[in-house]
Coordinates of C-alpha atoms in Angstrom, one line a residue:
Chain A
M1 CA 76.5 -34.6 78.4
T2 CA 78.2 -33.2 75.5
R3 CA 74.7 -32.0 74.3
H4 CA 74.4 -30.3 77.5
L5 CA 77.6 -28.5 77.6
L6 CA 76.6 -27.2 74.0
Q7 CA 73.5 -25.6 75.6
V8 CA 75.4 -24.2 78.3
F9 CA 78.0 -22.7 75.8
R10 CA 74.9 -21.3 73.4
R11 CA 73.2 -19.5 76.4
Y12 CA 76.5 -17.4 76.4
N13 CA 77.4 -14.5 74.3
W14 CA 81.2 -14.8 73.0
K15 CA 81.8 -11.4 72.9
D16 CA 80.4 -11.0 76.3
N17 CA 82.9 -13.7 77.4
I18 CA 86.4 -12.3 75.4
L19 CA 85.6 -9.0 77.2
A20 CA 84.7 -10.4 80.6
Y21 CA 87.9 -12.5 80.8
A22 CA 90.0 -9.4 79.4
L23 CA 88.8 -7.3 81.8
L24 CA 89.3 -9.8 84.7
L25 CA 92.7 -10.4 83.8
P26 CA 94.4 -7.5 85.2
S27 CA 93.2 -8.7 88.7
L28 CA 93.6 -12.3 88.0
I29 CA 97.4 -12.0 87.0
F30 CA 98.2 -10.5 90.6
L31 CA 95.8 -12.5 92.5
V32 CA 97.4 -15.7 91.3
I33 CA 101.0 -14.6 91.6
F34 CA 100.5 -13.1 95.3
T35 CA 97.4 -15.1 96.3
F36 CA 96.9 -18.5 94.9
Y37 CA 100.4 -19.4 94.0
P38 CA 101.8 -18.8 97.4
M39 CA 99.2 -20.7 98.8
I40 CA 100.3 -23.7 97.1
K41 CA 104.1 -22.8 97.1
V42 CA 104.0 -23.1 100.9
L43 CA 102.2 -25.8 101.1
D44 CA 104.8 -27.7 99.1
L45 CA 107.4 -25.8 101.0
S46 CA 105.7 -27.4 104.0
F47 CA 106.7 -30.6 103.3
Y48 CA 110.7 -30.2 103.2
E49 CA 113.1 -29.5 106.3
S50 CA 116.1 -27.0 104.8
V51 CA 119.1 -27.9 106.6
M52 CA 122.3 -25.8 106.1
N53 CA 120.6 -24.7 102.7
E54 CA 119.7 -28.2 101.6
R55 CA 116.1 -29.2 101.1
R56 CA 115.1 -32.7 102.6
F57 CA 111.9 -34.7 101.9
A58 CA 110.2 -34.5 105.3
G59 CA 106.7 -35.6 104.5
L60 CA 104.6 -35.2 107.3
E61 CA 107.3 -34.9 109.9
L62 CA 107.6 -31.0 110.1
Y63 CA 103.4 -31.1 111.2
G64 CA 104.1 -33.6 113.8
H65 CA 107.0 -31.5 115.2
V66 CA 104.7 -28.3 115.2
L67 CA 101.6 -29.9 116.5
R68 CA 103.8 -31.2 119.6
D69 CA 105.6 -27.9 120.0
E70 CA 104.5 -26.2 123.0
V71 CA 105.5 -23.0 122.0
F72 CA 103.0 -23.4 118.9
L73 CA 100.2 -24.5 121.3
K74 CA 100.5 -21.5 123.8
V75 CA 100.3 -19.3 120.3
L76 CA 97.5 -20.9 119.2
R77 CA 95.9 -20.9 122.5
N78 CA 96.5 -17.3 122.5
N79 CA 95.3 -16.5 119.6
M80 CA 92.1 -18.5 119.8
L81 CA 91.7 -17.1 123.3
L82 CA 92.2 -13.5 121.7
A83 CA 89.4 -14.1 119.2
L84 CA 87.0 -15.6 121.5
V85 CA 87.2 -12.3 123.8
T86 CA 87.7 -9.4 121.2
V87 CA 85.4 -10.8 118.2
P88 CA 82.3 -10.5 120.3
V89 CA 83.1 -7.8 123.1
S90 CA 84.3 -5.1 119.9
I91 CA 81.1 -6.4 117.9
L92 CA 78.6 -5.8 120.6
L93 CA 80.2 -2.4 121.4
A94 CA 79.8 -1.3 118.0
L95 CA 76.4 -2.6 117.9
Y96 CA 75.8 -0.4 120.8
M97 CA 77.7 2.9 119.2
A98 CA 76.0 2.6 116.1
V99 CA 72.4 1.9 117.6
W100 CA 72.9 5.3 119.2
V101 CA 75.2 7.2 117.1
N102 CA 72.8 6.9 114.6
G103 CA 69.6 8.7 116.3
K104 CA 69.4 12.2 117.5
L105 CA 72.6 12.9 119.7
R106 CA 74.4 16.2 120.4
G107 CA 77.5 16.6 118.8
R108 CA 76.7 13.2 116.5
S109 CA 79.5 13.5 114.1
L110 CA 81.9 14.2 116.6
I111 CA 81.3 11.5 118.6
R112 CA 80.9 9.2 115.6
A113 CA 84.7 10.4 114.6
A114 CA 85.8 9.6 118.3
F115 CA 84.7 6.3 117.9
F116 CA 86.3 5.8 114.4
Y117 CA 89.6 7.6 114.1
P118 CA 91.2 4.6 116.0
T119 CA 90.5 2.5 113.1
L120 CA 92.0 4.8 110.7
I121 CA 95.7 5.3 112.2
P122 CA 98.4 2.8 112.1
M123 CA 98.8 -0.1 114.3
I124 CA 102.5 0.8 114.8
A125 CA 101.6 4.4 116.1
I126 CA 98.8 2.9 118.2
A127 CA 101.2 0.5 120.0
N128 CA 103.8 3.5 120.6
I129 CA 101.0 5.2 122.4
W130 CA 99.4 2.5 124.1
L131 CA 103.1 1.2 125.3
F132 CA 103.2 4.6 127.1
I133 CA 99.4 4.1 128.3
Y134 CA 100.8 1.0 130.0
T135 CA 104.1 1.9 131.6
P136 CA 104.0 0.8 135.0
D137 CA 103.4 3.9 137.5
Y138 CA 104.3 6.6 135.1
G139 CA 101.6 5.5 132.4
L140 CA 98.1 7.5 131.7
L141 CA 96.8 3.7 133.1
D142 CA 98.3 3.6 136.3
K143 CA 97.7 7.3 137.1
F144 CA 94.2 7.1 136.7
L145 CA 93.9 4.0 138.6
G146 CA 96.2 6.1 141.2
L147 CA 93.6 8.2 141.8
F148 CA 91.3 5.5 143.5
G149 CA 94.2 4.4 144.8
I150 CA 94.7 1.6 143.2
E151 CA 98.1 -0.1 142.4
G152 CA 97.8 -1.8 138.5
P153 CA 99.8 -4.7 137.7
N154 CA 102.9 -4.9 135.1
W155 CA 100.3 -4.4 132.1
L156 CA 102.9 -5.7 129.7
G157 CA 105.4 -7.4 131.5
D158 CA 103.2 -9.9 133.7
P159 CA 102.3 -12.9 131.7
A160 CA 98.7 -13.2 133.7
W161 CA 98.1 -9.1 132.3
V162 CA 99.6 -8.9 129.0
L163 CA 96.9 -10.6 126.6
V164 CA 94.3 -8.9 128.6
S165 CA 96.2 -5.6 127.9
M166 CA 96.4 -6.1 124.0
M167 CA 92.9 -7.4 124.1
G168 CA 91.5 -3.6 125.8
M169 CA 93.7 -2.0 122.8
L170 CA 92.3 -4.3 120.2
I171 CA 89.0 -4.0 120.9
W172 CA 89.6 0.0 120.9
K173 CA 91.2 0.1 117.5
E174 CA 88.3 -2.5 115.8
S175 CA 85.0 -1.5 117.5
G176 CA 84.5 1.9 115.6
Y177 CA 85.3 -0.2 112.1
F178 CA 82.2 -2.2 113.2
M179 CA 80.4 0.3 114.2
I180 CA 80.4 2.0 110.5
F181 CA 78.7 -1.3 109.2
F182 CA 76.3 -1.3 111.4
L183 CA 75.6 1.9 110.8
A184 CA 75.1 1.1 107.2
G185 CA 72.9 -1.8 107.8
L186 CA 70.6 0.7 110.6
Q187 CA 70.0 3.0 107.6
V188 CA 68.2 0.9 105.5
L189 CA 65.9 -0.4 108.4
P190 CA 62.3 0.5 107.6
K191 CA 60.9 3.6 109.5
E192 CA 57.2 2.7 109.7
I193 CA 58.1 -0.5 111.8
Y194 CA 59.3 1.5 114.5
Q195 CA 56.2 4.1 114.1
A196 CA 54.3 1.0 114.5
A197 CA 55.9 -0.4 117.3
E198 CA 55.8 2.9 119.0
L199 CA 52.1 3.4 118.7
D200 CA 52.0 -0.2 120.7
G201 CA 53.8 1.8 123.3
A202 CA 57.2 -0.6 123.1
G203 CA 60.0 1.2 125.2
P204 CA 63.5 1.3 123.5
L205 CA 64.8 -2.0 124.6
R206 CA 61.8 -3.7 123.3
K207 CA 62.2 -2.4 119.8
F208 CA 66.0 -2.9 120.0
R209 CA 65.4 -6.7 121.1
T210 CA 62.2 -7.2 119.0
I211 CA 63.1 -5.2 115.2
T212 CA 66.7 -3.8 115.5
L213 CA 68.4 -6.7 116.4
P214 CA 66.7 -9.5 114.1
L215 CA 67.1 -6.8 110.8
V216 CA 70.9 -6.0 111.7
M217 CA 71.2 -10.5 111.7
P218 CA 72.9 -10.2 108.4
T219 CA 75.5 -7.3 109.1
T220 CA 76.1 -9.1 112.2
L221 CA 77.3 -12.3 110.7
F222 CA 79.4 -10.3 108.1
V223 CA 80.9 -8.1 110.9
L224 CA 81.8 -11.2 113.0
I225 CA 83.8 -12.9 109.7
I226 CA 86.0 -9.7 109.5
A227 CA 86.6 -9.3 112.9
T228 CA 87.8 -13.0 113.2
T229 CA 89.7 -13.0 110.5
N230 CA 91.2 -9.8 111.7
S231 CA 92.0 -11.2 114.8
F232 CA 94.4 -13.7 112.9
K233 CA 95.8 -10.4 111.1
L234 CA 96.4 -7.3 113.6
V235 CA 100.3 -8.4 114.7
D236 CA 102.4 -5.0 114.2
H237 CA 101.6 -4.0 118.0
L238 CA 103.7 -7.1 119.1
Y239 CA 107.0 -5.6 117.3
I240 CA 106.9 -2.4 119.3
M241 CA 104.8 -3.9 122.5
T242 CA 106.1 -7.2 123.5
K243 CA 108.0 -9.3 121.0
G244 CA 105.3 -11.9 121.9
G245 CA 106.7 -11.8 125.4
P246 CA 107.0 -12.4 128.2
N247 CA 107.4 -16.0 127.6
N248 CA 105.2 -15.7 124.5
A249 CA 102.4 -14.9 126.7
S250 CA 101.1 -12.4 124.1
N251 CA 102.3 -14.2 121.1
L252 CA 100.2 -14.5 118.1
L253 CA 100.2 -17.1 114.8
L254 CA 101.2 -14.5 112.3
Y255 CA 104.2 -12.7 114.4
H256 CA 105.1 -16.5 115.3
I257 CA 105.3 -17.2 111.6
Y258 CA 107.1 -13.8 111.3
E259 CA 110.1 -14.7 113.8
T260 CA 110.3 -18.6 112.6
A261 CA 111.1 -17.3 109.3
F262 CA 112.9 -14.1 109.6
S263 CA 114.6 -14.6 112.7
F264 CA 115.4 -18.0 112.8
W265 CA 115.2 -18.5 109.1
D266 CA 113.6 -22.1 109.8
M267 CA 111.9 -22.5 106.3
G268 CA 110.1 -25.6 107.1
K269 CA 108.3 -24.6 110.1
A270 CA 107.5 -21.5 109.0
S271 CA 105.7 -22.9 105.8
V272 CA 104.0 -25.5 108.0
L273 CA 102.7 -22.8 110.4
T274 CA 101.3 -20.7 107.4
V275 CA 99.5 -23.9 106.2
I276 CA 98.1 -24.1 109.6
L277 CA 97.2 -20.4 109.3
L278 CA 95.7 -20.8 106.2
V279 CA 93.7 -23.6 107.2
I280 CA 91.9 -22.0 109.8
L281 CA 91.1 -19.0 107.7
L282 CA 89.8 -21.2 105.0
V283 CA 87.5 -23.2 107.4
I284 CA 86.6 -19.4 108.8
S285 CA 85.4 -18.5 104.7
V286 CA 83.8 -21.8 104.0
F287 CA 81.8 -21.7 107.0
Y288 CA 80.8 -18.0 105.8
Y289 CA 80.5 -18.6 102.2
G290 CA 78.8 -22.0 102.8
Y291 CA 76.6 -21.2 105.8
L292 CA 76.4 -17.3 106.1
D293 CA 75.9 -16.5 102.6
K294 CA 72.4 -18.1 102.2
R295 CA 71.4 -15.7 104.8
I296 CA 72.6 -12.6 103.4
H297 CA 71.3 -11.0 100.1
Y298 CA 74.3 -9.1 98.2
Chain B
M1 CA 71.2 9.4 130.2
N2 CA 72.3 7.8 127.1
Q3 CA 73.5 11.2 125.5
I4 CA 75.7 11.1 128.9
A5 CA 76.8 7.4 128.6
I6 CA 77.7 7.7 124.9
S7 CA 79.5 11.1 125.3
I8 CA 81.4 9.2 127.9
L9 CA 82.2 6.3 125.7
A10 CA 83.3 8.9 123.4
I11 CA 85.7 10.7 125.3
L12 CA 87.0 7.5 126.7
F13 CA 88.0 6.7 123.2
A14 CA 89.7 10.2 122.7
V15 CA 91.6 10.2 125.5
P16 CA 94.9 8.0 123.9
L17 CA 94.6 10.8 121.2
I18 CA 94.3 13.7 123.2
W19 CA 97.0 12.5 125.7
A20 CA 99.2 11.7 123.0
A21 CA 98.8 15.3 121.8
V22 CA 99.7 16.7 125.3
T23 CA 102.7 14.2 125.7
S24 CA 104.1 15.7 122.5
I25 CA 104.3 19.2 123.6
T26 CA 105.7 18.5 127.2
P27 CA 109.2 18.9 127.4
S28 CA 111.2 15.9 128.5
D29 CA 111.7 17.5 132.0
E30 CA 108.3 17.6 133.3
M31 CA 107.2 14.2 131.5
L32 CA 107.6 12.0 134.7
T33 CA 107.6 14.6 137.5
R34 CA 104.3 15.8 136.6
A35 CA 101.2 14.5 138.6
N36 CA 98.4 15.3 136.3
P37 CA 99.3 14.0 132.7
F38 CA 97.1 16.0 131.0
A39 CA 98.9 19.1 132.5
V40 CA 101.6 20.5 130.7
S41 CA 103.5 24.1 132.4
H42 CA 105.6 25.0 129.4
P43 CA 104.3 23.7 126.3
T44 CA 106.8 23.3 123.5
F45 CA 107.4 22.2 119.9
N46 CA 110.8 20.8 120.9
N47 CA 109.8 17.1 120.7
Y48 CA 108.5 18.1 116.9
V49 CA 111.8 19.8 116.1
A50 CA 114.2 16.9 117.9
A51 CA 112.2 13.7 116.1
W52 CA 112.4 15.8 112.8
Q53 CA 115.8 16.3 113.1
T54 CA 116.3 12.4 114.0
I55 CA 114.0 10.7 111.7
P56 CA 114.3 11.6 108.0
F57 CA 111.0 12.4 107.7
P58 CA 111.3 14.1 104.2
V59 CA 112.4 10.3 103.2
Y60 CA 109.6 8.5 104.6
Y61 CA 107.1 10.7 103.9
W62 CA 107.9 10.8 100.0
N63 CA 108.4 6.7 99.9
T64 CA 104.8 6.0 101.8
L65 CA 103.2 8.6 99.3
L66 CA 105.0 7.0 96.3
I67 CA 103.7 3.7 98.2
V68 CA 100.1 4.6 98.8
A69 CA 99.7 6.1 95.3
G70 CA 101.6 3.2 93.7
V71 CA 99.2 0.7 95.3
L72 CA 95.9 3.0 94.7
V73 CA 96.4 4.0 91.0
V74 CA 96.5 0.6 89.9
Q75 CA 93.8 -0.7 92.1
L76 CA 91.5 1.9 91.2
L77 CA 92.4 0.6 87.4
T78 CA 92.1 -3.1 87.9
A79 CA 89.2 -2.9 90.1
T80 CA 86.8 -1.1 88.0
L81 CA 87.6 -3.6 85.2
A82 CA 86.9 -6.5 87.1
A83 CA 84.0 -4.8 89.1
Y84 CA 82.1 -4.1 85.7
A85 CA 82.9 -7.3 84.1
F86 CA 80.8 -8.8 87.5
A87 CA 78.5 -6.6 87.4
R88 CA 76.8 -6.3 83.8
L89 CA 78.7 -9.5 81.6
R90 CA 77.4 -12.9 81.8
F91 CA 80.2 -15.1 81.0
L92 CA 81.2 -18.9 81.7
G93 CA 82.3 -19.5 85.2
Q94 CA 81.7 -16.5 86.5
S95 CA 79.9 -17.2 90.2
L96 CA 83.3 -19.8 90.5
L97 CA 85.6 -16.9 89.6
F98 CA 83.9 -14.5 92.0
I99 CA 84.2 -17.0 95.1
L100 CA 87.9 -17.1 94.1
F101 CA 88.1 -13.4 93.9
L102 CA 86.6 -13.7 97.5
V103 CA 89.5 -15.5 98.7
Q104 CA 91.5 -12.7 99.0
I105 CA 89.3 -10.9 101.4
M106 CA 90.3 -14.1 103.7
I107 CA 93.5 -14.5 102.7
P108 CA 95.2 -11.1 102.1
P109 CA 99.1 -11.3 100.8
D110 CA 99.9 -9.7 104.3
I111 CA 99.1 -13.4 105.8
L112 CA 101.5 -15.0 103.4
I113 CA 104.4 -13.1 104.3
F114 CA 106.6 -16.0 103.9
P115 CA 105.8 -17.5 100.5
N116 CA 105.6 -14.2 98.9
Y117 CA 109.1 -13.0 100.6
T118 CA 110.4 -15.7 98.4
I119 CA 108.2 -14.8 95.4
M120 CA 110.0 -10.9 95.6
K121 CA 113.3 -12.9 96.1
D122 CA 113.2 -14.7 92.7
L123 CA 111.9 -12.0 91.2
H124 CA 114.9 -9.7 92.7
L125 CA 112.8 -7.0 94.2
I126 CA 114.0 -7.3 97.7
D127 CA 114.5 -3.8 99.1
T128 CA 112.7 -2.0 96.3
K129 CA 109.5 0.2 96.7
W130 CA 108.1 -2.3 93.9
A131 CA 108.0 -5.1 96.8
I132 CA 105.8 -3.4 98.6
I133 CA 103.4 -2.0 96.3
I134 CA 103.0 -4.8 93.5
P135 CA 101.2 -7.5 95.6
F136 CA 98.4 -5.0 96.5
W137 CA 97.7 -4.3 92.7
A138 CA 94.4 -6.5 92.5
S139 CA 91.7 -6.1 95.4
S140 CA 89.1 -8.1 95.9
F141 CA 88.0 -5.8 98.2
G142 CA 87.5 -2.9 96.0
I143 CA 86.2 -5.3 93.3
F144 CA 83.4 -6.2 96.1
L145 CA 82.7 -2.6 96.7
L146 CA 82.6 -1.4 93.2
R147 CA 80.4 -4.6 91.6
Q148 CA 77.8 -3.3 94.5
T149 CA 77.8 0.1 93.5
F150 CA 77.8 -0.9 89.8
K151 CA 74.7 -3.1 90.1
Q152 CA 72.5 -0.6 91.4
I153 CA 73.3 1.7 88.7
P154 CA 69.9 1.7 86.8
Y155 CA 70.5 -0.5 83.9
E156 CA 68.4 1.7 81.4
L157 CA 71.4 4.4 81.6
D158 CA 73.8 1.8 80.1
E159 CA 71.3 1.2 77.5
A160 CA 70.7 4.5 76.8
S161 CA 74.3 5.6 76.2
R162 CA 74.9 2.5 74.1
V163 CA 71.6 3.6 72.1
D164 CA 73.5 7.1 71.8
G165 CA 76.3 5.3 70.2
C166 CA 78.6 4.7 73.3
R167 CA 81.3 1.7 73.2
W168 CA 81.2 -0.4 77.0
W169 CA 84.4 2.0 77.7
Q170 CA 82.9 4.9 77.1
S171 CA 79.6 4.6 78.7
L172 CA 82.1 2.9 81.7
W173 CA 83.7 6.1 81.7
H174 CA 80.3 8.5 81.3
V175 CA 77.5 6.5 83.3
Y176 CA 79.5 4.3 85.9
L177 CA 82.2 6.4 87.0
P178 CA 80.7 9.5 87.9
S179 CA 77.7 7.5 89.7
A180 CA 80.2 5.7 91.8
R181 CA 81.9 8.4 92.9
P182 CA 81.3 8.3 96.7
T183 CA 82.1 4.2 96.5
Y184 CA 85.3 5.7 95.0
I185 CA 86.0 7.8 98.0
A186 CA 85.3 5.0 100.3
F187 CA 87.7 2.7 98.9
A188 CA 90.0 5.5 98.2
L189 CA 90.3 6.2 101.9
I190 CA 90.4 2.6 103.0
S191 CA 93.2 1.6 100.9
I192 CA 95.0 5.0 101.6
S193 CA 94.8 4.5 105.4
T194 CA 95.7 0.3 104.7
H195 CA 99.2 1.1 103.1
W196 CA 99.8 4.1 104.8
S197 CA 99.4 1.7 108.0
N198 CA 101.4 -1.4 106.6
F199 CA 104.3 -2.2 108.6
M200 CA 104.9 -6.0 108.9
W201 CA 105.6 -6.5 105.1
P202 CA 107.6 -3.2 104.2
L203 CA 109.8 -4.2 107.5
I204 CA 110.3 -7.4 105.5
V205 CA 111.4 -6.6 102.4
T206 CA 113.2 -3.7 102.6
D207 CA 116.2 -2.9 104.7
S208 CA 117.6 0.4 103.7
V209 CA 116.1 4.3 104.4
H210 CA 115.8 5.2 101.1
N211 CA 113.1 2.4 100.7
R212 CA 111.5 2.3 103.9
P213 CA 108.0 3.9 104.5
L214 CA 107.0 6.0 107.7
T215 CA 105.9 3.3 109.8
V216 CA 108.9 1.5 109.9
G217 CA 111.0 4.3 110.0
I218 CA 109.2 5.6 113.6
A219 CA 109.1 1.8 114.7
I220 CA 112.9 1.2 114.4
F221 CA 113.1 5.0 116.0
A222 CA 110.3 3.8 119.0
Q223 CA 112.9 0.8 119.4
S224 CA 115.8 2.6 120.1
S225 CA 114.1 4.9 122.7
E226 CA 112.4 3.3 125.7
T227 CA 113.1 5.6 128.9
G228 CA 110.4 8.2 129.9
A229 CA 112.1 11.3 128.8
Q230 CA 112.2 10.7 125.2
W231 CA 108.2 9.9 125.2
G232 CA 108.0 13.0 124.0
T233 CA 109.8 12.6 120.9
V234 CA 108.1 9.5 120.2
T235 CA 104.7 10.5 120.4
A236 CA 105.9 13.8 118.1
A237 CA 107.0 11.5 115.9
T238 CA 103.8 9.3 115.8
L239 CA 101.6 12.4 115.5
M240 CA 103.4 13.1 112.6
V241 CA 102.8 9.9 111.0
I242 CA 99.4 9.7 111.5
A243 CA 98.5 13.3 111.1
P244 CA 97.8 13.5 107.3
L245 CA 95.5 10.5 107.6
L246 CA 93.4 12.5 110.2
I247 CA 93.1 15.6 108.5
A248 CA 91.7 13.3 105.1
F249 CA 89.4 12.1 107.3
F250 CA 88.2 15.1 108.8
F251 CA 87.7 16.8 105.4
F252 CA 86.1 13.8 104.3
Q253 CA 84.5 12.4 107.1
K254 CA 80.7 13.4 105.8
Q255 CA 81.6 11.5 102.4
F256 CA 83.3 8.8 103.8
V257 CA 80.3 7.7 106.4
E258 CA 77.7 8.5 103.7
S259 CA 79.4 6.4 100.6
F260 CA 79.9 3.3 103.3
M261 CA 76.3 3.3 103.8
H262 CA 75.5 3.6 100.6
A263 CA 77.7 1.4 98.6
G264 CA 75.8 -1.5 100.1
I265 CA 78.1 -3.3 102.4
K266 CA 75.2 -4.8 104.6

C-alpha cells in the first residue's frame, strides 16, 4: 500500500503540484465559503427547531413535518410538473430553431437574435412585461384571442391556468439559450455525411432522423441537465406576478424557501427545504456525471 | 415553407419586446382605450420622463455597474488561474477537485440563499454591495469554459514560449490569453447578463436605496403600481433596465455566437 502510494507520488512533479494548488486556491476559497460550507451548515441547521431565538435539537422531526405538509407537497408537485413540461418542450423547440437557423435563411442573424434575446434579459423585466400580456381583457394575449372571438381565462388568477401560463413564459425565455448549445453542436457535424446522404436521395426529414439527431445526442443530454436544474432555479417572476398564488398554485421550491426563511423566519423549515432541494439537484448531477458523462467527450 | 414557419416563430418571439417598446411610448389615457395594442396615436416620451423622475435610476445604474464589474473582474482572474491549472498541469487529486468544482454549476450560490444569508450576517456584510458580489467570485462555469479553450491551444505554442525564456505567467499572458479572446468575450457577456439580472439574492441581502441594484429597484416600483394606466411607466422603466444588455448583445452578437460555437461547449 505504502509502496503503491510512493509510486503515485513519484509520478507527479512536485513543482507542478504546488503551482497547481496555488492557482486553484483563490477559486477554492470562495467555492468553499459559498458552496460547500453552506451545504454542510444548512444540513446541520435542518436538525434544529428555532423557537423564540432558541435552538432546540429536533433530529429528523422537522423533515417529518415538511414531508407531511400539504403546501410543501403542492409546491414540489408544481416544480416537478413545471420541469416535466418545460424541459422537453423548450429543448425540442430549441433543436427545431437551431437546425433551421444553422442553414441558409433570409434574415438569419435577425431571427437568431429574436430567439436569443429573452435569455439575456432579467427575469424581473420579463415578469413585468408578461404580467401585462396576461392581464385579462386589456392584456395582449386576450386582445389577440379576442380577434377570434375567444374569451381567455384569468391567466394568472385562475389556479387551473396559472402554472400553464408560467410554463409558456419560461419556454419562451429558455429556448433561445438551448438553441445556442445546439447551434454549437451542429457546427461540428461532418458535412460529408450529409452530402453522401443527399446522393442517396435522403430527404430533410430522414437526414434529421438518421444523422442529425444521433449526432447531437451529447448536446441534448448536456442541455437536458441545464434545463432541469434551471427549472428549480428560475423563481424571480413569482415575486412580481403571483407571489406563488393563487392558493400556492404557481409556487415553486426556491420561492417557498424564500418565503419560509425571509417572510416567516422559520429557520428550521427553511433549512429542511433547502436540503431537499440540494438532494434533488445532487441526484440530477450524479445522474449526469455518473451516467451521461461516459457518453460525452470533453 | 420552412422560411415562413421559422420567420413566424421569430416574430412570435419578438412580439413581447416590440409590444413593450410600443407600450412604453403610449400615453396613459390611450392605454386602456386602444383597440389595437400596437397602435399609438400620440407617441410620447413622458413615460420615460416619469419613470426617470420616480425611480432613482442614476443610483441604481451605478450600483448595478459596480456589482457587475466587481464580480466580473475577480471572476476573470480566479477562473483564468484555475482553468490553466486544470488544462495544463498534472497534480494530485486533479479529477476529484474537478468534480468538486463542477458541483457549483448544479448548485450555484443562488440556490443556497438561506445559509448564505446567515454567512453574510456572520460576516457583518448585510446591506452592502459586497454581500451581492463576493459569493460569485469563483465561477465554475467560467473555469470549465476556459479550460476547454486552453486545452485546444497547441502545446507547442506553450513550449516555444518556454524555450524563449518565458515563465508560466508570461506564456499565460502572451499565448493563452490572446488565443482565448472569443471565450473571454462569451463568458463576460454571460456573466454580465447574469449579474445584471440577479434579483432574489440582492433583494435578500440589501435593504437600502444606495445598495440596491436596478432589478430590485424596478421590482419594488412595479409592485407599487398595478393599474393599467401605469403600464407605460413600468414598461419604460423595464426597457431602461434591459437596454444596456440588448445594446451590448447587438454589438457583440456575431462574436458571441461564434465564440460559443468554438468554445467547445457541446
